[in-house]
Tab-separated table of C-alpha atoms in Angstrom:
chain	number	residue	atom	x	y	z
A	1	MET	CA	-204.190	65.813	-82.411
A	2	ALA	CA	-202.655	66.855	-85.631
A	3	GLY	CA	-199.247	67.525	-83.708
A	4	GLU	CA	-199.954	64.296	-81.625
A	5	HIS	CA	-200.118	61.876	-84.392
A	6	ASP	CA	-196.717	63.601	-86.178
A	7	ARG	CA	-194.939	63.161	-82.788
A	8	ALA	CA	-195.731	59.566	-83.176
A	9	GLY	CA	-195.577	58.853	-86.241
A	10	ASN	CA	-191.833	60.252	-85.710
A	11	GLY	CA	-191.670	57.561	-82.690
A	12	ALA	CA	-192.309	55.304	-85.053
A	13	ALA	CA	-190.295	56.147	-87.941
A	14	ASN	CA	-187.094	56.672	-84.928
A	15	GLY	CA	-187.989	53.110	-83.783
A	16	ALA	CA	-188.222	51.212	-86.946
A	17	ALA	CA	-184.322	53.062	-87.527
A	18	ASN	CA	-182.807	52.275	-85.060
A	19	GLY	CA	-184.299	48.127	-84.787
A	20	ALA	CA	-183.046	48.117	-88.210
A	21	ALA	CA	-180.058	49.165	-87.697
A	22	GLU	CA	-179.214	47.316	-84.586
A	23	GLY	CA	-180.664	44.348	-86.129
A	24	ALA	CA	-178.255	45.375	-89.536
A	25	ALA	CA	-175.019	45.416	-86.983
A	26	ASN	CA	-176.317	42.656	-85.189
A	27	GLY	CA	-176.433	40.249	-88.091
A	28	ALA	CA	-172.762	41.329	-89.636
A	29	ALA	CA	-171.493	40.786	-86.450
A	30	ASP	CA	-173.311	37.380	-86.215
A	31	GLY	CA	-172.212	36.652	-90.243
A	32	ALA	CA	-168.920	38.005	-89.596
A	33	THR	CA	-168.365	36.187	-86.013
A	34	ASP	CA	-169.916	32.917	-87.668
A	35	GLY	CA	-167.377	33.626	-90.998
A	36	ALA	CA	-164.892	33.521	-89.025
A	37	THR	CA	-165.692	30.189	-87.070
A	38	GLU	CA	-166.289	28.352	-90.637
A	39	VAL	CA	-163.116	28.821	-92.143
A	40	ARG	CA	-161.735	25.976	-93.551
A	41	PRO	CA	-157.913	25.722	-94.743
A	42	THR	CA	-156.628	25.903	-98.077
A	43	GLY	CA	-153.859	23.340	-99.238
A	44	PRO	CA	-153.932	19.408	-99.603
A	45	GLN	CA	-154.427	18.223	-95.423
A	46	PRO	CA	-152.675	14.827	-94.479
A	47	VAL	CA	-154.920	11.678	-94.349
A	48	ALA	CA	-155.190	9.171	-91.890
A	49	ARG	CA	-153.156	6.293	-92.696
A	50	ASP	CA	-153.723	2.939	-91.062
A	51	ARG	CA	-151.522	1.335	-88.229
A	52	SER	CA	-150.488	-0.974	-90.538
A	53	VAL	CA	-149.178	1.159	-93.299
A	54	VAL	CA	-146.926	3.110	-90.992
A	55	ILE	CA	-145.941	-0.391	-89.727
A	56	GLU	CA	-144.614	-1.793	-92.934
A	57	SER	CA	-142.726	1.412	-94.130
A	58	GLY	CA	-140.569	1.454	-90.941
A	59	VAL	CA	-139.948	-2.226	-90.851
A	60	THR	CA	-139.116	-1.897	-94.724
A	61	ARG	CA	-137.227	0.965	-93.514
A	62	LEU	CA	-135.306	-0.599	-90.624
A	63	ALA	CA	-134.629	-3.656	-92.925
A	64	GLY	CA	-133.599	-1.487	-96.191
A	65	TRP	CA	-130.628	0.111	-93.823
A	66	SER	CA	-129.991	-3.000	-91.897
A	67	ALA	CA	-129.006	-4.950	-95.628
A	68	ARG	CA	-126.594	-1.407	-96.378
A	69	ILE	CA	-125.069	-2.032	-92.409
A	70	LEU	CA	-124.436	-5.998	-93.593
A	71	LEU	CA	-123.096	-4.938	-96.635
A	72	ILE	CA	-120.580	-2.292	-95.000
A	73	ALA	CA	-119.599	-5.181	-92.152
A	74	LEU	CA	-118.847	-7.579	-95.332
A	75	GLY	CA	-116.816	-5.201	-96.907
A	76	LEU	CA	-114.557	-4.448	-94.163
A	77	VAL	CA	-114.379	-8.293	-93.387
A	78	LEU	CA	-112.747	-9.175	-97.098
A	79	LEU	CA	-110.540	-6.002	-96.455
A	80	GLY	CA	-109.721	-7.320	-93.560
A	81	LEU	CA	-109.312	-10.681	-95.027
A	82	VAL	CA	-106.903	-9.231	-97.486
A	83	ILE	CA	-105.253	-6.633	-95.397
A	84	GLY	CA	-104.267	-10.452	-93.665
A	85	GLN	CA	-103.393	-12.463	-96.636
A	86	LEU	CA	-100.630	-9.375	-97.309
A	87	TRP	CA	-99.751	-8.226	-94.037
A	88	SER	CA	-95.971	-8.846	-95.653
A	89	ILE	CA	-96.468	-6.039	-97.731
A	90	VAL	CA	-99.001	-4.073	-95.585
A	91	LEU	CA	-97.218	-4.288	-92.838
A	92	PRO	CA	-93.539	-2.863	-93.946
A	93	THR	CA	-95.577	-0.067	-96.299
A	94	ALA	CA	-97.495	1.375	-93.485
A	95	LEU	CA	-93.968	1.341	-91.281
A	96	GLY	CA	-92.113	2.704	-94.387
A	97	VAL	CA	-95.097	5.611	-94.416
A	98	ILE	CA	-94.390	6.054	-90.644
A	99	ILE	CA	-90.971	6.539	-90.829
A	100	ALA	CA	-91.125	9.011	-93.957
A	101	THR	CA	-93.540	11.323	-92.101
A	102	VAL	CA	-90.784	11.665	-89.608
A	103	LEU	CA	-87.831	11.496	-92.455
A	104	ARG	CA	-89.364	14.096	-94.332
A	105	PRO	CA	-88.925	17.458	-92.995
A	106	PRO	CA	-84.955	17.461	-92.467
A	107	VAL	CA	-84.929	15.969	-96.284
A	108	ARG	CA	-87.276	18.922	-97.368
A	109	LYS	CA	-84.964	21.571	-95.635
A	110	LEU	CA	-82.327	20.022	-97.240
A	111	VAL	CA	-83.974	20.359	-100.532
A	112	GLU	CA	-84.714	23.970	-100.533
A	113	LEU	CA	-80.737	24.034	-99.667
A	114	ARG	CA	-80.486	23.151	-102.876
A	115	PHE	CA	-79.374	19.385	-102.178
A	116	PRO	CA	-80.516	16.643	-104.163
A	117	PRO	CA	-83.727	14.948	-103.948
A	118	ALA	CA	-81.497	11.611	-103.520
A	119	LEU	CA	-79.040	12.890	-101.611
A	120	ALA	CA	-81.251	14.455	-99.290
A	121	ALA	CA	-82.994	11.541	-98.121
A	122	LEU	CA	-80.269	9.120	-98.293
A	123	LEU	CA	-78.240	11.772	-96.536
A	124	VAL	CA	-81.040	11.707	-93.412
A	125	LEU	CA	-81.552	8.181	-93.630
A	126	VAL	CA	-78.274	6.873	-93.116
A	127	VAL	CA	-77.897	9.336	-89.970
A	128	THR	CA	-81.280	8.135	-88.942
A	129	VAL	CA	-80.225	4.553	-89.159
A	130	ALA	CA	-76.874	4.763	-87.704
A	131	ALA	CA	-78.255	7.180	-84.715
A	132	VAL	CA	-81.013	4.452	-84.107
A	133	ALA	CA	-77.909	2.024	-84.172
A	134	GLY	CA	-75.881	3.837	-82.145
A	135	ILE	CA	-78.336	3.560	-79.009
A	136	PHE	CA	-78.744	0.087	-79.215
A	137	ALA	CA	-75.015	-0.576	-79.550
A	138	ALA	CA	-74.536	1.866	-75.868
A	139	PHE	CA	-77.662	-0.196	-74.065
A	140	ALA	CA	-76.256	-3.952	-75.620
A	141	PRO	CA	-73.047	-3.977	-73.438
A	142	GLN	CA	-74.824	-2.848	-70.386
A	143	ILE	CA	-77.769	-5.801	-70.681
A	144	VAL	CA	-74.939	-8.621	-71.215
A	145	GLY	CA	-72.668	-7.360	-68.070
A	146	GLN	CA	-75.938	-7.412	-65.885
A	147	THR	CA	-77.360	-10.173	-66.477
A	148	ASP	CA	-76.153	-12.136	-63.402
A	149	GLN	CA	-77.167	-9.849	-61.370
A	150	ILE	CA	-80.333	-9.790	-62.653
A	151	VAL	CA	-80.454	-13.417	-62.032
A	152	SER	CA	-79.293	-13.151	-58.850
A	153	GLY	CA	-81.690	-10.415	-57.753
A	154	VAL	CA	-85.192	-12.254	-59.600
A	155	THR	CA	-83.474	-15.646	-57.292
A	156	SER	CA	-83.339	-13.442	-54.004
A	157	GLY	CA	-86.630	-12.255	-54.912
A	158	LEU	CA	-88.332	-15.844	-55.245
A	159	VAL	CA	-87.418	-16.574	-52.295
A	160	GLN	CA	-88.594	-12.975	-50.258
A	161	ILE	CA	-91.824	-13.982	-51.955
A	162	GLN	CA	-91.882	-17.652	-50.695
A	163	GLN	CA	-91.335	-15.708	-46.979
A	164	TRP	CA	-94.049	-13.954	-47.682
A	165	LEU	CA	-96.027	-16.417	-48.626
A	166	GLU	CA	-94.999	-18.731	-45.359
A	167	GLY	CA	-96.557	-15.966	-43.223
A	168	PRO	CA	-99.205	-14.543	-42.646
A	169	PRO	CA	-102.388	-13.528	-44.411
A	170	PHE	CA	-101.461	-16.854	-46.617
A	171	ASN	CA	-100.093	-19.095	-43.926
A	172	LEU	CA	-98.975	-21.758	-46.403
A	173	GLY	CA	-96.590	-23.496	-45.245
A	174	GLU	CA	-93.113	-24.902	-46.855
A	175	GLY	CA	-94.738	-28.495	-47.582
A	176	GLN	CA	-97.257	-26.929	-49.527
A	177	LEU	CA	-94.750	-24.372	-51.268
A	178	GLY	CA	-92.784	-27.103	-52.804
A	179	ASN	CA	-95.734	-29.353	-53.716
A	180	LEU	CA	-96.343	-26.235	-55.807
A	181	LEU	CA	-93.035	-26.044	-57.149
A	182	ASP	CA	-92.994	-29.280	-57.860
A	183	GLN	CA	-96.260	-29.354	-59.562
A	184	VAL	CA	-94.386	-26.056	-62.017
A	185	VAL	CA	-91.916	-27.874	-62.709
A	186	THR	CA	-92.956	-30.838	-63.630
A	187	GLN	CA	-95.606	-28.713	-65.998
A	188	LEU	CA	-92.344	-27.355	-67.504
A	189	GLN	CA	-90.942	-30.676	-68.297
A	190	SER	CA	-93.810	-31.918	-69.949
A	191	SER	CA	-94.066	-28.842	-71.894
A	192	ALA	CA	-90.261	-28.741	-72.668
A	193	SER	CA	-91.100	-29.489	-76.192
A	194	THR	CA	-93.915	-27.061	-76.048
A	195	ILE	CA	-91.347	-24.274	-74.903
A	196	ALA	CA	-88.430	-25.319	-77.313
A	197	GLY	CA	-91.061	-24.393	-80.402
A	198	GLY	CA	-92.194	-21.528	-79.231
A	199	VAL	CA	-88.019	-20.521	-78.882
A	200	LEU	CA	-87.331	-21.368	-82.442
A	201	THR	CA	-91.170	-19.551	-83.738
A	202	GLY	CA	-89.946	-16.865	-82.044
A	203	VAL	CA	-86.413	-16.258	-83.723
A	204	GLY	CA	-88.365	-16.557	-86.327
A	205	THR	CA	-90.652	-14.300	-85.767
A	206	PHE	CA	-87.961	-12.098	-84.361
A	207	ALA	CA	-85.757	-12.562	-88.185
A	208	ASN	CA	-89.372	-11.798	-89.952
A	209	GLY	CA	-89.442	-8.822	-88.651
A	210	LEU	CA	-85.941	-7.648	-89.033
A	211	LEU	CA	-86.572	-8.289	-92.608
A	212	ASN	CA	-89.929	-6.124	-92.374
A	213	LEU	CA	-88.021	-2.882	-91.210
A	214	VAL	CA	-84.942	-3.656	-93.189
A	215	LEU	CA	-87.729	-3.199	-96.224
A	216	ALA	CA	-89.654	-0.079	-94.370
A	217	VAL	CA	-86.373	1.325	-93.955
A	218	ILE	CA	-85.610	0.836	-97.973
A	219	LEU	CA	-89.372	1.870	-98.583
A	220	ALA	CA	-89.254	5.118	-96.871
A	221	PHE	CA	-86.372	6.072	-98.890
A	222	PHE	CA	-88.349	6.312	-101.948
A	223	PHE	CA	-91.426	7.711	-100.338
A	224	VAL	CA	-89.379	10.457	-99.052
A	225	LYS	CA	-87.535	10.516	-102.315
A	226	ASP	CA	-90.323	10.595	-104.612
A	227	GLY	CA	-93.558	11.601	-102.435
A	228	PRO	CA	-93.984	15.369	-104.107
A	229	ARG	CA	-94.744	13.485	-107.345
A	230	PHE	CA	-97.580	10.809	-106.271
A	231	LEU	CA	-100.451	13.633	-105.668
A	232	PRO	CA	-99.948	14.930	-109.465
A	233	TRP	CA	-99.924	11.216	-110.966
A	234	LEU	CA	-102.532	10.867	-108.681
A	235	SER	CA	-104.775	13.679	-109.929
A	236	ARG	CA	-103.769	12.546	-113.851
A	237	VAL	CA	-104.975	9.089	-113.276
A	238	SER	CA	-108.054	10.009	-111.408
A	239	GLY	CA	-109.166	12.448	-113.150
A	240	GLU	CA	-109.621	15.894	-111.969
A	241	LYS	CA	-112.958	15.510	-110.271
A	242	ALA	CA	-111.834	12.412	-107.893
A	243	GLY	CA	-108.202	13.372	-107.582
A	244	ARG	CA	-109.380	16.763	-106.552
A	245	HIS	CA	-111.089	14.706	-102.901
A	246	LEU	CA	-108.153	12.476	-103.534
A	247	SER	CA	-105.760	14.609	-103.173
A	248	ALA	CA	-107.209	16.738	-100.475
A	249	VAL	CA	-108.048	13.647	-98.431
A	250	LEU	CA	-104.025	12.270	-98.572
A	251	GLU	CA	-103.039	16.153	-97.239
A	252	ARG	CA	-105.145	16.228	-94.797
A	253	ALA	CA	-104.391	12.210	-93.526
A	254	TRP	CA	-100.763	12.964	-94.383
A	255	ALA	CA	-100.710	16.177	-92.415
A	256	THR	CA	-102.765	14.400	-89.380
A	257	LEU	CA	-100.039	11.423	-89.678
A	258	GLY	CA	-97.004	13.645	-89.213
A	259	SER	CA	-98.348	15.909	-86.381
A	260	PHE	CA	-99.204	12.419	-84.334
A	261	ILE	CA	-95.704	10.562	-85.019
A	262	ARG	CA	-93.980	13.682	-84.219
A	263	THR	CA	-95.960	14.735	-81.397
A	264	GLN	CA	-95.975	11.883	-80.002
A	265	ALA	CA	-91.697	10.965	-80.425
A	266	LEU	CA	-91.731	14.157	-78.436
A	267	VAL	CA	-93.993	12.945	-75.274
A	268	ALA	CA	-92.241	9.565	-75.441
A	269	LEU	CA	-88.899	11.203	-75.477
A	270	ILE	CA	-89.982	13.234	-71.839
A	271	ASP	CA	-91.359	10.077	-70.546
A	272	GLY	CA	-87.857	7.919	-71.435
A	273	VAL	CA	-85.660	10.447	-70.207
A	274	PHE	CA	-87.472	11.598	-66.957
A	275	ILE	CA	-88.100	7.785	-65.587
A	276	GLY	CA	-84.619	6.846	-66.962
A	277	VAL	CA	-83.332	9.320	-65.221
A	278	GLY	CA	-85.559	7.998	-61.708
A	279	LEU	CA	-84.344	4.720	-62.042
A	280	ALA	CA	-80.614	5.577	-62.738
A	281	ILE	CA	-80.858	7.676	-59.120
A	282	LEU	CA	-82.756	4.606	-57.249
A	283	GLY	CA	-79.994	2.577	-58.817
A	284	VAL	CA	-82.098	0.031	-60.755
A	285	PRO	CA	-80.159	-2.006	-63.271
A	286	LEU	CA	-80.394	-1.955	-67.086
A	287	TRP	CA	-82.227	1.649	-66.377
A	288	LEU	CA	-80.794	2.915	-69.984
A	289	PRO	CA	-82.692	0.097	-71.794
A	290	LEU	CA	-85.290	0.455	-69.638
A	291	ALA	CA	-85.628	4.194	-70.493
A	292	VAL	CA	-84.951	3.585	-74.290
A	293	LEU	CA	-87.880	0.875	-73.962
A	294	THR	CA	-90.186	2.999	-72.301
A	295	PHE	CA	-89.436	5.723	-75.364
A	296	PHE	CA	-90.527	2.994	-77.652
A	297	GLY	CA	-93.465	1.794	-75.579
A	298	GLY	CA	-94.995	5.788	-75.662
A	299	PHE	CA	-96.451	4.856	-79.241
A	300	ILE	CA	-98.295	2.638	-78.413
A	301	PRO	CA	-100.294	4.886	-76.063
A	302	VAL	CA	-101.945	3.704	-72.603
A	303	VAL	CA	-100.723	-0.157	-73.130
A	304	GLY	CA	-96.903	0.688	-74.022
A	305	ALA	CA	-96.814	3.209	-71.294
A	306	PHE	CA	-98.164	0.333	-68.899
A	307	VAL	CA	-95.971	-2.459	-69.809
A	308	ALA	CA	-93.059	-0.449	-69.494
A	309	GLY	CA	-93.584	0.591	-66.763
A	310	ALA	CA	-94.236	-2.548	-65.267
A	311	LEU	CA	-90.867	-4.355	-66.025
A	312	ALA	CA	-89.255	-1.318	-64.950
A	313	VAL	CA	-91.085	-1.894	-61.350
A	314	LEU	CA	-90.493	-5.342	-62.000
A	315	ILE	CA	-86.715	-5.568	-62.072
A	316	ALA	CA	-86.815	-2.959	-59.187
A	317	LEU	CA	-88.045	-5.147	-57.458
A	318	VAL	CA	-86.245	-8.618	-57.587
A	319	THR	CA	-82.845	-6.191	-57.527
A	320	GLN	CA	-83.401	-3.582	-55.219
A	321	GLY	CA	-86.121	-4.341	-52.931
A	322	PHE	CA	-89.878	-3.455	-52.440
A	323	THR	CA	-88.869	0.282	-51.434
A	324	THR	CA	-86.994	0.613	-54.043
A	325	ALA	CA	-89.726	-0.383	-56.695
A	326	LEU	CA	-92.453	1.054	-54.772
A	327	ILE	CA	-90.550	4.356	-55.396
A	328	ALA	CA	-89.608	3.394	-58.888
A	329	LEU	CA	-93.805	2.631	-59.039
A	330	ALA	CA	-94.494	6.462	-57.821
A	331	ILE	CA	-91.731	8.443	-60.228
A	332	ILE	CA	-93.277	6.463	-63.093
A	333	VAL	CA	-96.708	6.836	-62.154
A	334	ALA	CA	-96.109	10.492	-61.865
A	335	VAL	CA	-94.241	11.099	-65.629
A	336	GLN	CA	-97.064	9.741	-66.473
A	337	GLN	CA	-99.468	11.764	-64.970
A	338	ILE	CA	-98.022	14.898	-65.686
A	339	GLU	CA	-97.674	13.516	-69.816
A	340	GLY	CA	-100.855	12.373	-69.726
A	341	ASN	CA	-103.001	15.077	-68.134
A	342	VAL	CA	-100.546	17.926	-69.115
A	343	LEU	CA	-98.608	17.123	-71.706
A	344	GLN	CA	-100.506	15.564	-74.544
A	345	PRO	CA	-103.502	17.904	-74.483
A	346	ILE	CA	-101.164	20.504	-75.097
A	347	LEU	CA	-98.693	19.136	-77.790
A	348	GLN	CA	-101.936	16.359	-79.134
A	349	SER	CA	-105.010	18.802	-78.982
A	350	ARG	CA	-105.562	19.231	-82.804
A	351	SER	CA	-103.268	16.234	-83.821
A	352	MET	CA	-105.315	13.690	-83.518
A	353	GLY	CA	-108.851	14.915	-82.115
A	354	LEU	CA	-110.271	10.811	-80.930
A	355	HIS	CA	-110.959	9.750	-77.594
A	356	ALA	CA	-109.255	8.060	-75.239
A	357	ALA	CA	-111.856	5.045	-75.216
A	358	VAL	CA	-110.889	5.333	-78.616
A	359	VAL	CA	-107.595	5.071	-78.543
A	360	LEU	CA	-107.626	2.300	-76.345
A	361	LEU	CA	-110.448	0.252	-78.222
A	362	ALA	CA	-108.448	0.478	-81.818
A	363	VAL	CA	-104.724	-0.317	-80.097
A	364	THR	CA	-106.894	-3.351	-78.474
A	365	ALA	CA	-108.161	-4.448	-81.782
A	366	GLY	CA	-105.009	-3.727	-83.208
A	367	GLY	CA	-102.972	-6.286	-81.028
A	368	THR	CA	-105.807	-8.479	-81.113
A	369	LEU	CA	-105.501	-8.850	-84.955
A	370	PHE	CA	-101.963	-8.023	-86.003
A	371	GLY	CA	-99.873	-8.491	-82.734
A	372	ILE	CA	-97.568	-5.759	-81.298
A	373	ALA	CA	-96.972	-4.411	-84.761
A	374	GLY	CA	-101.078	-3.803	-84.709
A	375	ALA	CA	-101.123	-2.518	-81.259
A	376	PHE	CA	-97.912	0.294	-82.850
A	377	LEU	CA	-100.043	0.779	-86.385
A	378	ALA	CA	-103.594	0.642	-84.460
A	379	VAL	CA	-103.596	4.801	-83.632
A	380	PRO	CA	-102.139	6.151	-86.953
A	381	VAL	CA	-104.731	4.257	-88.519
A	382	ALA	CA	-107.283	5.610	-86.361
A	383	ALA	CA	-106.473	9.012	-86.877
A	384	VAL	CA	-106.295	9.109	-90.876
A	385	ALA	CA	-109.515	7.417	-90.817
A	386	ALA	CA	-110.768	10.230	-88.507
A	387	GLU	CA	-109.606	12.526	-90.530
A	388	ILE	CA	-111.450	10.689	-93.748
A	389	LEU	CA	-114.614	10.944	-91.691
A	390	ARG	CA	-114.006	14.285	-91.538
A	391	TYR	CA	-114.140	15.285	-94.420
A	392	LEU	CA	-116.716	13.402	-95.948
A	393	GLY	CA	-118.612	15.088	-93.374
A	394	GLU	CA	-117.335	18.259	-94.791
A	395	GLN	CA	-118.299	17.549	-98.521
A	396	ILE	CA	-122.097	16.298	-97.028
A	397	ASP	CA	-122.542	19.323	-95.350
A	398	LEU	CA	-120.982	21.158	-98.259
A	399	ARG	CA	-124.076	19.922	-99.762
A	400	SER	CA	-127.111	19.811	-97.992
A	401	GLY	CA	-126.103	23.273	-97.591
A	402	GLY	CA	-124.904	23.211	-93.926
A	403	PRO	CA	-122.215	25.166	-92.533
A	404	VAL	CA	-118.803	23.796	-93.049
A	405	ALA	CA	-116.138	23.524	-90.677
A	406	GLU	CA	-112.444	24.090	-91.105
A	407	PRO	CA	-109.918	22.279	-91.281
A	408	ASP	CA	-108.357	21.793	-87.643
A	409	GLU	CA	-104.990	23.219	-88.390
A	410	PRO	CA	-102.846	24.418	-92.523
A	411	ILE	CA	-101.538	21.473	-94.121
A	412	GLU	CA	-97.467	22.025	-93.625
A	413	ASP	CA	-96.314	19.701	-96.510
A	414	PRO	CA	-98.500	18.466	-98.155
A	415	SER	CA	-96.953	15.303	-99.565
A	416	PRO	CA	-98.558	11.777	-98.745
A	417	SER	CA	-96.208	8.793	-99.551
């Protein structure tokens, strides 16, 4: 009996111990689970905001940016008005800078050969002016000698066009064409005074353009001669901090402008030579002036090449006939396609960095605001503006801790004029 009591006591004790252990383990596990479930994040918690507060904040930011954009637009408009009022100064200055970018490399070579800067600049300028004058003197007699041929070609071309309009699909009768021509003549007679005024205006415009060109050449001489002194003077005047940024921007803008002008001149020269040779082989009159016009038109991307090519095809049509004009069109299109798709991407891949749409819009805006001169200056101005924006972006990246892009190419001639 005593042994049974002992065994019962031990069983009860063991059961109590096991129950206590299991209960403690279960309680600990439940406590740990509850504790893990009830953990709350530390730190400030986001506070729910009313929708009206969020909308008000968005509208406030939009109003602030709108005011900034309006002020920037107002500043650009005022800048355009000032440029328009000072166009007689801005145009020769800009042309002088562009001419200086072309003349500066040979002048620098002569200075390295111990030529005085003034003598080097004068020598290069005289040679350049003599070369350009010689080109114009070479094709001027050709224009005068072939004027009768062009007039007779235009007359025969008009007769061909009249015969073409009389046939299908237009089927315009001789009477209808006669009435149309009479209306044109009447309109011309009624506008005789306007045409005469336009001719006088054109003569005045030509004289003004010639004066601007002469002034630009004179300014280019001073820019080339004294250009290297400009950056040190600007740094002294503006101070060390501002002068450092201005010098960097002007150096890069000068390099970009010079690279663009020299590359565009090479591309335009190739266009003019090949198109001129093609027109000469076809026997098209005025092929040399057309080649020179193609060269100068190449400095106005897209628009200049199109206008020069259209004029060449028109002269070929009225003087040599439809077949020759079609061949001339094929030659011009082929040369311009090779130039636009092969030469320019290779030669200008790092000189501008402008998209074709930006170039076209810049030429359109410049031509609309300031005529032919504006179209000519539009792309160089856009290239310089893009370089300034790139520099500002690099400075913003530098201050914000982001990666700073390296310049596209080293600066060869840090002497903006």
